PDB file of C-alpha atoms in Angstrom:
ATOM      1  CA  MET A   1      22.460 -42.035 124.439  1.00 95.00           C
ATOM      2  CA  TYR A   2      24.500 -42.216 127.586  1.00 97.00           C
ATOM      3  CA  TYR A   3      23.821 -41.313 131.032  1.00 97.00           C
ATOM      4  CA  HIS A   4      25.507 -38.901 133.748  1.00 97.00           C
ATOM      5  CA  THR A   5      24.488 -39.224 137.486  1.00 94.00           C
ATOM      6  CA  GLN A   6      24.901 -36.701 140.216  1.00 94.00           C
ATOM      7  CA  GLU A   7      23.382 -35.637 143.281  1.00 92.00           C
ATOM      8  CA  LYS A   8      20.613 -33.109 143.020  1.00 92.00           C
ATOM      9  CA  ARG A   9      21.941 -29.496 143.000  1.00 91.00           C
ATOM     10  CA  LYS A  10      20.577 -26.358 143.596  1.00 91.00           C
ATOM     11  CA  ASN A  11      20.839 -25.429 139.907  1.00 92.00           C
ATOM     12  CA  ARG A  12      20.450 -27.689 137.142  1.00 93.00           C
ATOM     13  CA  LEU A  13      23.734 -28.654 135.292  1.00 94.00           C
ATOM     14  CA  SER A  14      24.511 -27.420 131.916  1.00 94.00           C
ATOM     15  CA  GLY A  15      27.309 -29.929 131.166  1.00 95.00           C
ATOM     16  CA  PRO A  16      28.530 -32.894 133.093  1.00 96.00           C
ATOM     17  CA  ILE A  17      31.036 -32.549 136.023  1.00 95.00           C
ATOM     18  CA  ILE A  18      34.504 -34.127 135.775  1.00 93.00           C
ATOM     19  CA  CYS A  19      35.150 -36.720 138.632  1.00 89.00           C
ATOM     20  CA  THR A  20      38.655 -36.278 140.220  1.00 81.00           C
ATOM     21  CA  LYS A  21      38.356 -38.493 143.092  1.00 75.00           C
ATOM     22  CA  ASP A  22      40.860 -41.063 143.996  1.00 66.00           C
ATOM     23  CA  ASN A  23      38.201 -44.063 143.163  1.00 69.00           C
ATOM     24  CA  ALA A  24      37.767 -42.606 139.444  1.00 76.00           C
ATOM     25  CA  TRP A  25      39.222 -45.760 138.313  1.00 80.00           C
ATOM     26  CA  LEU A  26      39.359 -44.835 134.811  1.00 83.00           C
ATOM     27  CA  GLY A  27      41.432 -41.420 136.021  1.00 82.00           C
ATOM     28  CA  GLU A  28      39.967 -38.245 135.626  1.00 85.00           C
ATOM     29  CA  GLY A  29      37.079 -37.504 133.292  1.00 91.00           C
ATOM     30  CA  TYR A  30      33.611 -37.443 132.976  1.00 95.00           C
ATOM     31  CA  TYR A  31      31.720 -40.578 133.804  1.00 95.00           C
ATOM     32  CA  PHE A  32      28.864 -41.586 131.779  1.00 97.00           C
ATOM     33  CA  TRP A  33      26.739 -44.815 132.194  1.00 96.00           C
ATOM     34  CA  VAL A  34      25.599 -46.645 129.019  1.00 95.00           C
ATOM     35  CA  SER A  35      22.543 -48.252 130.725  1.00 93.00           C
ATOM     36  CA  GLU A  36      20.060 -46.087 132.219  1.00 93.00           C
ATOM     37  CA  ASP A  37      19.383 -48.785 134.719  1.00 91.00           C
ATOM     38  CA  ASP A  38      23.160 -48.599 135.943  1.00 92.00           C
ATOM     39  CA  ALA A  39      22.698 -44.580 136.354  1.00 93.00           C
ATOM     40  CA  ASP A  40      19.805 -44.916 138.181  1.00 92.00           C
ATOM     41  CA  PHE A  41      20.914 -47.562 140.837  1.00 91.00           C
ATOM     42  CA  TRP A  42      24.246 -45.780 140.769  1.00 90.00           C
ATOM     43  CA  GLY A  43      22.338 -42.333 142.072  1.00 90.00           C
ATOM     44  CA  MET A  44      20.134 -44.190 144.674  1.00 89.00           C
ATOM     45  CA  ASN A  45      23.128 -45.598 146.118  1.00 87.00           C
ATOM     46  CA  SER A  46      26.158 -43.210 145.683  1.00 83.00           C
ATOM     47  CA  LYS A  47      24.735 -40.085 145.146  1.00 81.00           C
ATOM     48  CA  ARG A  48      23.225 -39.518 148.372  1.00 80.00           C
ATOM     49  CA  LYS A  49      24.322 -36.154 149.578  1.00 82.00           C
ATOM     50  CA  THR A  50      21.243 -34.029 148.949  1.00 82.00           C
ATOM     51  CA  GLY A  51      19.067 -37.068 149.274  1.00 86.00           C
ATOM     52  CA  GLU A  52      18.016 -36.865 145.531  1.00 91.00           C
ATOM     53  CA  TYR A  53      20.086 -37.546 142.787  1.00 93.00           C
ATOM     54  CA  GLU A  54      19.798 -36.376 138.982  1.00 95.00           C
ATOM     55  CA  ILE A  55      20.167 -38.451 135.801  1.00 96.00           C
ATOM     56  CA  TYR A  56      21.286 -36.207 132.634  1.00 97.00           C
ATOM     57  CA  SER A  57      21.462 -37.732 129.262  1.00 97.00           C
ATOM     58  CA  ALA A  58      23.543 -36.876 126.405  1.00 97.00           C
ATOM     59  CA  GLU A  59      24.644 -37.861 122.947  1.00 97.00           C
ATOM     60  CA  ILE A  60      28.385 -38.523 122.504  1.00 97.00           C
ATOM     61  CA  ASP A  61      30.685 -38.810 119.688  1.00 96.00           C
ATOM     62  CA  CYS A  62      32.761 -42.146 120.702  1.00 95.00           C
ATOM     63  CA  SER A  63      34.689 -42.433 117.395  1.00 93.00           C
ATOM     64  CA  ASN A  64      37.693 -41.602 119.168  1.00 94.00           C
ATOM     65  CA  VAL A  65      36.923 -43.326 122.395  1.00 95.00           C
ATOM     66  CA  LEU A  66      39.305 -46.672 123.031  1.00 95.00           C
ATOM     67  CA  ASN A  67      36.162 -49.076 122.867  1.00 95.00           C
ATOM     68  CA  THR A  68      37.237 -52.074 125.290  1.00 95.00           C
ATOM     69  CA  VAL A  69      33.847 -53.501 125.429  1.00 95.00           C
ATOM     70  CA  PHE A  70      32.994 -54.198 121.916  1.00 95.00           C
ATOM     71  CA  ASP A  71      36.086 -54.023 120.211  1.00 95.00           C
ATOM     72  CA  LYS A  72      38.550 -56.793 120.356  1.00 95.00           C
ATOM     73  CA  ASP A  73      41.457 -55.010 118.877  1.00 94.00           C
ATOM     74  CA  HIS A  74      40.931 -51.879 121.321  1.00 95.00           C
ATOM     75  CA  TYR A  75      40.739 -54.564 124.191  1.00 95.00           C
ATOM     76  CA  ASP A  76      43.496 -56.571 123.279  1.00 95.00           C
ATOM     77  CA  PHE A  77      45.662 -53.242 123.315  1.00 95.00           C
ATOM     78  CA  TRP A  78      44.334 -51.818 126.489  1.00 94.00           C
ATOM     79  CA  ILE A  79      45.101 -55.199 128.088  1.00 95.00           C
ATOM     80  CA  LYS A  80      48.923 -55.049 126.807  1.00 95.00           C
ATOM     81  CA  ALA A  81      49.087 -51.394 127.835  1.00 95.00           C
ATOM     82  CA  ILE A  82      48.383 -51.943 131.255  1.00 94.00           C
ATOM     83  CA  GLU A  83      50.196 -54.881 131.852  1.00 96.00           C
ATOM     84  CA  LYS A  84      53.221 -53.280 130.375  1.00 96.00           C
ATOM     85  CA  ALA A  85      52.823 -50.577 132.593  1.00 96.00           C
ATOM     86  CA  ALA A  86      52.095 -52.140 135.816  1.00 96.00           C
ATOM     87  CA  THR A  87      54.941 -54.623 135.424  1.00 96.00           C
ATOM     88  CA  LYS A  88      57.483 -51.834 134.713  1.00 96.00           C
ATOM     89  CA  PHE A  89      56.008 -50.092 138.083  1.00 95.00           C
ATOM     90  CA  ILE A  90      56.339 -53.181 139.971  1.00 95.00           C
ATOM     91  CA  LYS A  91      59.821 -53.784 138.809  1.00 95.00           C
ATOM     92  CA  SER A  92      60.717 -50.041 139.428  1.00 93.00           C
ATOM     93  CA  THR A  93      59.094 -49.392 142.798  1.00 93.00           C
ATOM     94  CA  GLY A  94      58.237 -53.089 144.173  1.00 93.00           C
ATOM     95  CA  ILE A  95      54.587 -51.623 144.465  1.00 91.00           C
ATOM     96  CA  LYS A  96      51.460 -52.474 142.470  1.00 93.00           C
ATOM     97  CA  PRO A  97      49.900 -49.416 141.183  1.00 92.00           C
ATOM     98  CA  SER A  98      45.920 -48.929 140.798  1.00 89.00           C
ATOM     99  CA  LEU A  99      44.192 -48.737 137.766  1.00 87.00           C
ATOM    100  CA  LYS A 100      43.436 -44.895 138.230  1.00 85.00           C
ATOM    101  CA  GLU A 101      47.224 -44.446 138.954  1.00 89.00           C
ATOM    102  CA  LEU A 102      48.272 -46.306 135.767  1.00 92.00           C
ATOM    103  CA  ASN A 103      45.347 -44.143 133.658  1.00 89.00           C
ATOM    104  CA  ASP A 104      46.700 -40.824 135.280  1.00 88.00           C
ATOM    105  CA  TYR A 105      50.122 -41.931 134.144  1.00 93.00           C
ATOM    106  CA  PHE A 106      48.974 -42.134 130.699  1.00 93.00           C
ATOM    107  CA  LYS A 107      47.450 -39.096 130.520  1.00 89.00           C
ATOM    108  CA  GLU A 108      49.980 -36.960 132.232  1.00 91.00           C
ATOM    109  CA  ASN A 109      52.482 -38.485 129.617  1.00 94.00           C
ATOM    110  CA  ASN A 110      50.344 -37.749 126.977  1.00 91.00           C
ATOM    111  CA  ILE A 111      49.259 -41.171 125.896  1.00 91.00           C
ATOM    112  CA  TRP A 112      45.733 -41.037 126.465  1.00 89.00           C
ATOM    113  CA  THR A 113      45.393 -37.534 125.814  1.00 88.00           C
ATOM    114  CA  LYS A 114      45.068 -38.761 121.996  1.00 89.00           C
ATOM    115  CA  LEU A 115      41.777 -40.570 122.808  1.00 93.00           C
ATOM    116  CA  ASP A 116      38.610 -38.933 123.465  1.00 94.00           C
ATOM    117  CA  GLY A 117      38.123 -41.490 126.581  1.00 94.00           C
ATOM    118  CA  ILE A 118      37.361 -44.987 127.405  1.00 94.00           C
ATOM    119  CA  LEU A 119      34.627 -47.284 127.338  1.00 95.00           C
ATOM    120  CA  PHE A 120      35.220 -49.780 130.119  1.00 93.00           C
ATOM    121  CA  GLN A 121      32.828 -52.679 131.786  1.00 92.00           C
ATOM    122  CA  ASP A 122      32.497 -54.410 135.162  1.00 85.00           C
ATOM    123  CA  ILE A 123      29.795 -56.376 136.853  1.00 82.00           C
ATOM    124  CA  SER A 124      26.645 -54.719 138.158  1.00 79.00           C
ATOM    125  CA  LYS A 125      25.979 -55.175 141.971  1.00 76.00           C
ATOM    126  CA  ASN A 126      22.123 -54.175 141.275  1.00 76.00           C
ATOM    127  CA  PRO A 127      20.287 -57.030 142.319  1.00 74.00           C
ATOM    128  CA  ASN A 128      17.272 -56.188 140.286  1.00 72.00           C
ATOM    129  CA  HIS A 129      19.330 -55.903 137.356  1.00 71.00           C
ATOM    130  CA  PHE A 130      19.120 -59.727 136.305  1.00 77.00           C
ATOM    131  CA  LEU A 131      16.284 -61.836 135.343  1.00 81.00           C
ATOM    132  CA  VAL A 132      18.261 -65.155 135.497  1.00 81.00           C
ATOM    133  CA  LYS A 133      18.859 -66.663 138.579  1.00 79.00           C
ATOM    134  CA  ASP A 134      22.823 -66.471 139.844  1.00 77.00           C
ATOM    135  CA  PHE A 135      23.937 -65.218 136.720  1.00 79.00           C
ATOM    136  CA  GLN A 136      24.957 -61.660 135.763  1.00 80.00           C
ATOM    137  CA  TYR A 137      24.680 -61.816 132.103  1.00 84.00           C
ATOM    138  CA  LYS A 138      24.587 -58.021 131.593  1.00 85.00           C
ATOM    139  CA  LYS A 139      27.839 -55.827 131.395  1.00 88.00           C
ATOM    140  CA  ARG A 140      27.872 -53.018 133.586  1.00 92.00           C
ATOM    141  CA  ILE A 141      29.315 -50.394 130.988  1.00 95.00           C
ATOM    142  CA  GLN A 142      30.725 -47.153 131.821  1.00 95.00           C
ATOM    143  CA  LEU A 143      32.441 -44.230 129.549  1.00 96.00           C
ATOM    144  CA  ALA A 144      35.085 -42.270 131.395  1.00 94.00           C
ATOM    145  CA  LEU A 145      35.071 -39.232 128.626  1.00 95.00           C
ATOM    146  CA  TYR A 146      38.426 -36.866 128.555  1.00 93.00           C
ATOM    147  CA  ASN A 147      36.910 -34.493 125.942  1.00 94.00           C
ATOM    148  CA  LYS A 148      33.749 -32.569 127.017  1.00 95.00           C
ATOM    149  CA  GLU A 149      33.810 -31.142 123.246  1.00 95.00           C
ATOM    150  CA  LYS A 150      32.228 -34.619 122.397  1.00 96.00           C
ATOM    151  CA  VAL A 151      29.263 -34.234 124.240  1.00 97.00           C
ATOM    152  CA  THR A 152      26.130 -32.748 122.585  1.00 96.00           C
ATOM    153  CA  ASN A 153      22.585 -32.527 123.667  1.00 96.00           C
ATOM    154  CA  PHE A 154      23.267 -32.666 127.553  1.00 96.00           C
ATOM    155  CA  ALA A 155      20.149 -32.592 129.062  1.00 96.00           C
ATOM    156  CA  HIS A 156      18.101 -33.511 132.491  1.00 96.00           C
ATOM    157  CA  HIS A 157      16.308 -36.691 132.215  1.00 95.00           C
ATOM    158  CA  TYR A 158      14.817 -37.026 135.529  1.00 93.00           C
ATOM    159  CA  THR A 159      15.103 -36.459 139.300  1.00 93.00           C
ATOM    160  CA  GLY A 160      15.024 -39.483 141.681  1.00 90.00           C
ATOM    161  CA  ASN A 161      15.176 -40.116 145.551  1.00 87.00           C
ATOM    162  CA  CYS A 162      17.972 -42.215 147.037  1.00 85.00           C
ATOM    163  CA  ALA A 163      17.637 -45.083 148.822  1.00 72.00           C
TER     164      ALA A 163
ATOM    165  CA  MET B   1      42.815 -42.295 109.112  1.00 47.00           C
ATOM    166  CA  HIS B   2      40.298 -44.079 107.443  1.00 48.00           C
ATOM    167  CA  THR B   3      38.831 -42.517 104.088  1.00 47.00           C
ATOM    168  CA  ILE B   4      35.111 -42.542 103.326  1.00 45.00           C
ATOM    169  CA  ILE B   5      33.586 -41.590 100.100  1.00 44.00           C
ATOM    170  CA  LEU B   6      29.960 -40.426 100.397  1.00 43.00           C
ATOM    171  CA  GLY B   7      28.808 -39.384  97.152  1.00 44.00           C
ATOM    172  CA  THR B   8      30.893 -36.740  95.988  1.00 40.00           C
ATOM    173  CA  VAL B   9      32.175 -35.737  99.412  1.00 38.00           C
ATOM    174  CA  ARG B  10      35.517 -37.491 101.022  1.00 36.00           C
ATOM    175  CA  LYS B  11      35.256 -37.526 104.771  1.00 36.00           C
ATOM    176  CA  GLU B  12      38.083 -38.182 106.747  1.00 37.00           C
ATOM    177  CA  ILE B  13      37.526 -40.276 109.817  1.00 39.00           C
ATOM    178  CA  ASP B  14      39.917 -40.019 112.813  1.00 49.00           C
ATOM    179  CA  MET B  15      40.522 -43.851 114.004  1.00 68.00           C
ATOM    180  CA  ILE B  16      42.871 -44.718 116.811  1.00 76.00           C
ATOM    181  CA  ASP B  17      46.078 -45.731 115.654  1.00 88.00           C
ATOM    182  CA  LEU B  18      46.985 -48.554 118.245  1.00 92.00           C
ATOM    183  CA  ASN B  19      50.222 -49.284 116.595  1.00 92.00           C
ATOM    184  CA  THR B  20      51.718 -45.699 117.059  1.00 92.00           C
ATOM    185  CA  LEU B  21      50.168 -45.681 120.816  1.00 93.00           C
ATOM    186  CA  GLU B  22      51.767 -48.840 121.477  1.00 95.00           C
ATOM    187  CA  LYS B  23      54.979 -47.464 120.119  1.00 95.00           C
ATOM    188  CA  GLU B  24      54.802 -44.296 122.436  1.00 95.00           C
ATOM    189  CA  ILE B  25      53.861 -46.502 125.480  1.00 96.00           C
ATOM    190  CA  ASP B  26      57.045 -48.620 124.802  1.00 96.00           C
ATOM    191  CA  GLU B  27      59.365 -45.357 124.215  1.00 96.00           C
ATOM    192  CA  LEU B  28      57.779 -43.935 127.452  1.00 96.00           C
ATOM    193  CA  LEU B  29      58.431 -46.965 129.436  1.00 96.00           C
ATOM    194  CA  ALA B  30      61.914 -47.003 128.408  1.00 96.00           C
ATOM    195  CA  LYS B  31      62.711 -44.131 129.448  1.00 95.00           C
ATOM    196  CA  GLU B  32      61.796 -44.177 133.107  1.00 95.00           C
ATOM    197  CA  THR B  33      63.886 -45.487 135.861  1.00 94.00           C
ATOM    198  CA  ASN B  34      63.408 -46.966 139.098  1.00 94.00           C
ATOM    199  CA  GLU B  35      63.889 -43.478 140.324  1.00 93.00           C
ATOM    200  CA  SER B  36      61.589 -41.710 138.202  1.00 94.00           C
ATOM    201  CA  LEU B  37      58.462 -44.146 138.541  1.00 94.00           C
ATOM    202  CA  SER B  38      59.574 -43.968 142.418  1.00 93.00           C
ATOM    203  CA  LYS B  39      59.067 -40.313 142.526  1.00 92.00           C
ATOM    204  CA  TRP B  40      56.000 -40.222 140.507  1.00 93.00           C
ATOM    205  CA  LEU B  41      54.222 -42.741 142.428  1.00 92.00           C
ATOM    206  CA  PHE B  42      55.160 -41.136 145.759  1.00 90.00           C
ATOM    207  CA  GLU B  43      54.317 -37.902 144.739  1.00 89.00           C
ATOM    208  CA  LYS B  44      51.102 -38.996 143.236  1.00 86.00           C
ATOM    209  CA  ARG B  45      49.913 -40.806 146.646  1.00 86.00           C
ATOM    210  CA  ASN B  46      51.322 -38.015 148.810  1.00 82.00           C
ATOM    211  CA  LYS B  47      49.820 -35.240 147.317  1.00 73.00           C
ATOM    212  CA  ASN B  48      47.074 -34.782 149.511  1.00 59.00           C
ATOM    213  CA  ILE B  49      49.415 -34.765 152.538  1.00 62.00           C
ATOM    214  CA  ASN B  50      51.877 -32.559 150.691  1.00 57.00           C
ATOM    215  CA  ALA B  51      49.366 -29.937 150.208  1.00 58.00           C
ATOM    216  CA  ILE B  52      48.687 -29.904 154.270  1.00 58.00           C
ATOM    217  CA  LEU B  53      52.270 -30.008 155.110  1.00 62.00           C
ATOM    218  CA  GLY B  54      53.689 -27.586 152.530  1.00 61.00           C
ATOM    219  CA  SER B  55      57.175 -27.560 151.161  1.00 59.00           C
ATOM    220  CA  GLY B  56      60.213 -27.522 153.485  1.00 61.00           C
ATOM    221  CA  ALA B  57      62.346 -29.711 155.545  1.00 65.00           C
ATOM    222  CA  PHE B  58      61.331 -31.694 158.565  1.00 64.00           C
ATOM    223  CA  ILE B  59      63.107 -30.812 161.944  1.00 65.00           C
ATOM    224  CA  SER B  60      63.513 -32.680 164.768  1.00 67.00           C
ATOM    225  CA  VAL B  61      61.171 -32.168 167.563  1.00 64.00           C
ATOM    226  CA  SER B  62      64.301 -31.899 169.951  1.00 65.00           C
ATOM    227  CA  SER B  63      65.527 -28.789 168.210  1.00 65.00           C
ATOM    228  CA  ILE B  64      62.445 -27.050 169.541  1.00 63.00           C
ATOM    229  CA  ILE B  65      61.897 -28.516 172.901  1.00 61.00           C
ATOM    230  CA  SER B  66      64.455 -27.963 175.806  1.00 62.00           C
ATOM    231  CA  TYR B  67      65.352 -30.583 178.096  1.00 61.00           C
ATOM    232  CA  ASN B  68      65.258 -28.177 180.973  1.00 64.00           C
ATOM    233  CA  PHE B  69      61.343 -27.875 180.648  1.00 62.00           C
ATOM    234  CA  THR B  70      59.789 -29.292 183.924  1.00 65.00           C
ATOM    235  CA  THR B  71      56.125 -28.423 185.239  1.00 67.00           C
ATOM    236  CA  ASN B  72      57.817 -26.934 188.206  1.00 67.00           C
ATOM    237  CA  ASN B  73      58.986 -24.315 186.083  1.00 63.00           C
ATOM    238  CA  ILE B  74      55.310 -23.338 185.401  1.00 64.00           C
ATOM    239  CA  GLU B  75      53.793 -20.474 187.630  1.00 64.00           C
ATOM    240  CA  ASN B  76      51.075 -21.484 189.713  1.00 65.00           C
ATOM    241  CA  THR B  77      47.903 -18.971 189.175  1.00 63.00           C
ATOM    242  CA  GLY B  78      45.365 -20.938 190.890  1.00 62.00           C
ATOM    243  CA  VAL B  79      43.124 -21.153 188.045  1.00 58.00           C
ATOM    244  CA  PHE B  80      43.410 -25.051 187.752  1.00 55.00           C
ATOM    245  CA  GLU B  81      43.732 -25.556 191.485  1.00 55.00           C
ATOM    246  CA  ASN B  82      40.824 -28.133 191.831  1.00 54.00           C
ATOM    247  CA  LYS B  83      39.873 -28.249 195.554  1.00 54.00           C
ATOM    248  CA  GLU B  84      37.661 -30.842 196.703  1.00 55.00           C
ATOM    249  CA  GLU B  85      34.879 -28.841 197.641  1.00 53.00           C
ATOM    250  CA  ASP B  86      34.994 -27.264 193.983  1.00 55.00           C
ATOM    251  CA  ILE B  87      34.867 -30.636 192.515  1.00 54.00           C
ATOM    252  CA  PHE B  88      31.904 -31.350 194.482  1.00 53.00           C
ATOM    253  CA  ALA B  89      30.273 -28.486 193.314  1.00 54.00           C
ATOM    254  CA  MET B  90      31.168 -28.754 189.606  1.00 54.00           C
ATOM    255  CA  THR B  91      29.604 -32.504 189.831  1.00 54.00           C
ATOM    256  CA  ASN B  92      26.489 -31.459 191.729  1.00 53.00           C
ATOM    257  CA  GLN B  93      25.511 -28.483 189.349  1.00 49.00           C
ATOM    258  CA  SER B  94      25.677 -30.804 186.428  1.00 45.00           C
ATOM    259  CA  THR B  95      22.176 -31.085 184.441  1.00 47.00           C
ATOM    260  CA  THR B  96      23.332 -33.979 182.449  1.00 46.00           C
ATOM    261  CA  PRO B  97      21.033 -36.989 183.401  1.00 45.00           C
ATOM    262  CA  MET B  98      23.093 -40.095 184.722  1.00 42.00           C
ATOM    263  CA  ALA B  99      22.454 -43.216 182.869  1.00 43.00           C
ATOM    264  CA  ALA B 100      20.317 -45.583 184.788  1.00 43.00           C
TER     265      ALA B 100
END
């Protein structure tokens, strides 16, 4: 199960909303959380436009997703791809590209279009997430899905109040 | 492509072909020049500004402002002529409370 967080809208969503913002670090896509805790924390703190947020659950076929979190070959490939492209950008332009720019570059040049999405991790900022003092032992895992056809059983899970 | 045999059913599962993807990335990057990547990055970063400004050439301000312009050339209609008594009247009619 994966979780999609949005601000509460007038009408319930029938499907995920694509993220096109400049801070969509894995490029334009439909963003899902692997952990319900992370989806909830994101809603409370970052989806505050209407004062309430909604969590939707969905099943997603990830057989064609680049799994940089749990698959070493996928992770090694991803690192190589990012670093090759970044090096080329820096040599050619003198400028470091952002991760979003690199992911958009790969999508626009039909590289990432061969994938249904990318599973990636970073670190949670949720202070209540960890039971061990001063050590973040959990991955904060996100799925940037490029192919909406892989989503099934998209349903409203619950509504929460923003912090 | 991996093939799994389930009973009498053969199921083809699409797996990501990392080797092919890597080759495609190498070919893509090999074709890029300093100019093509600079252009791509510039357009990416400035798409919002370009949407506001639109297309077209920039023109010099001096080409549209005359150096003969002076305020003396503006006709005095009396609208903005603040006499001392007018200023006093305006400030004393103000309902905005003064800060203590």
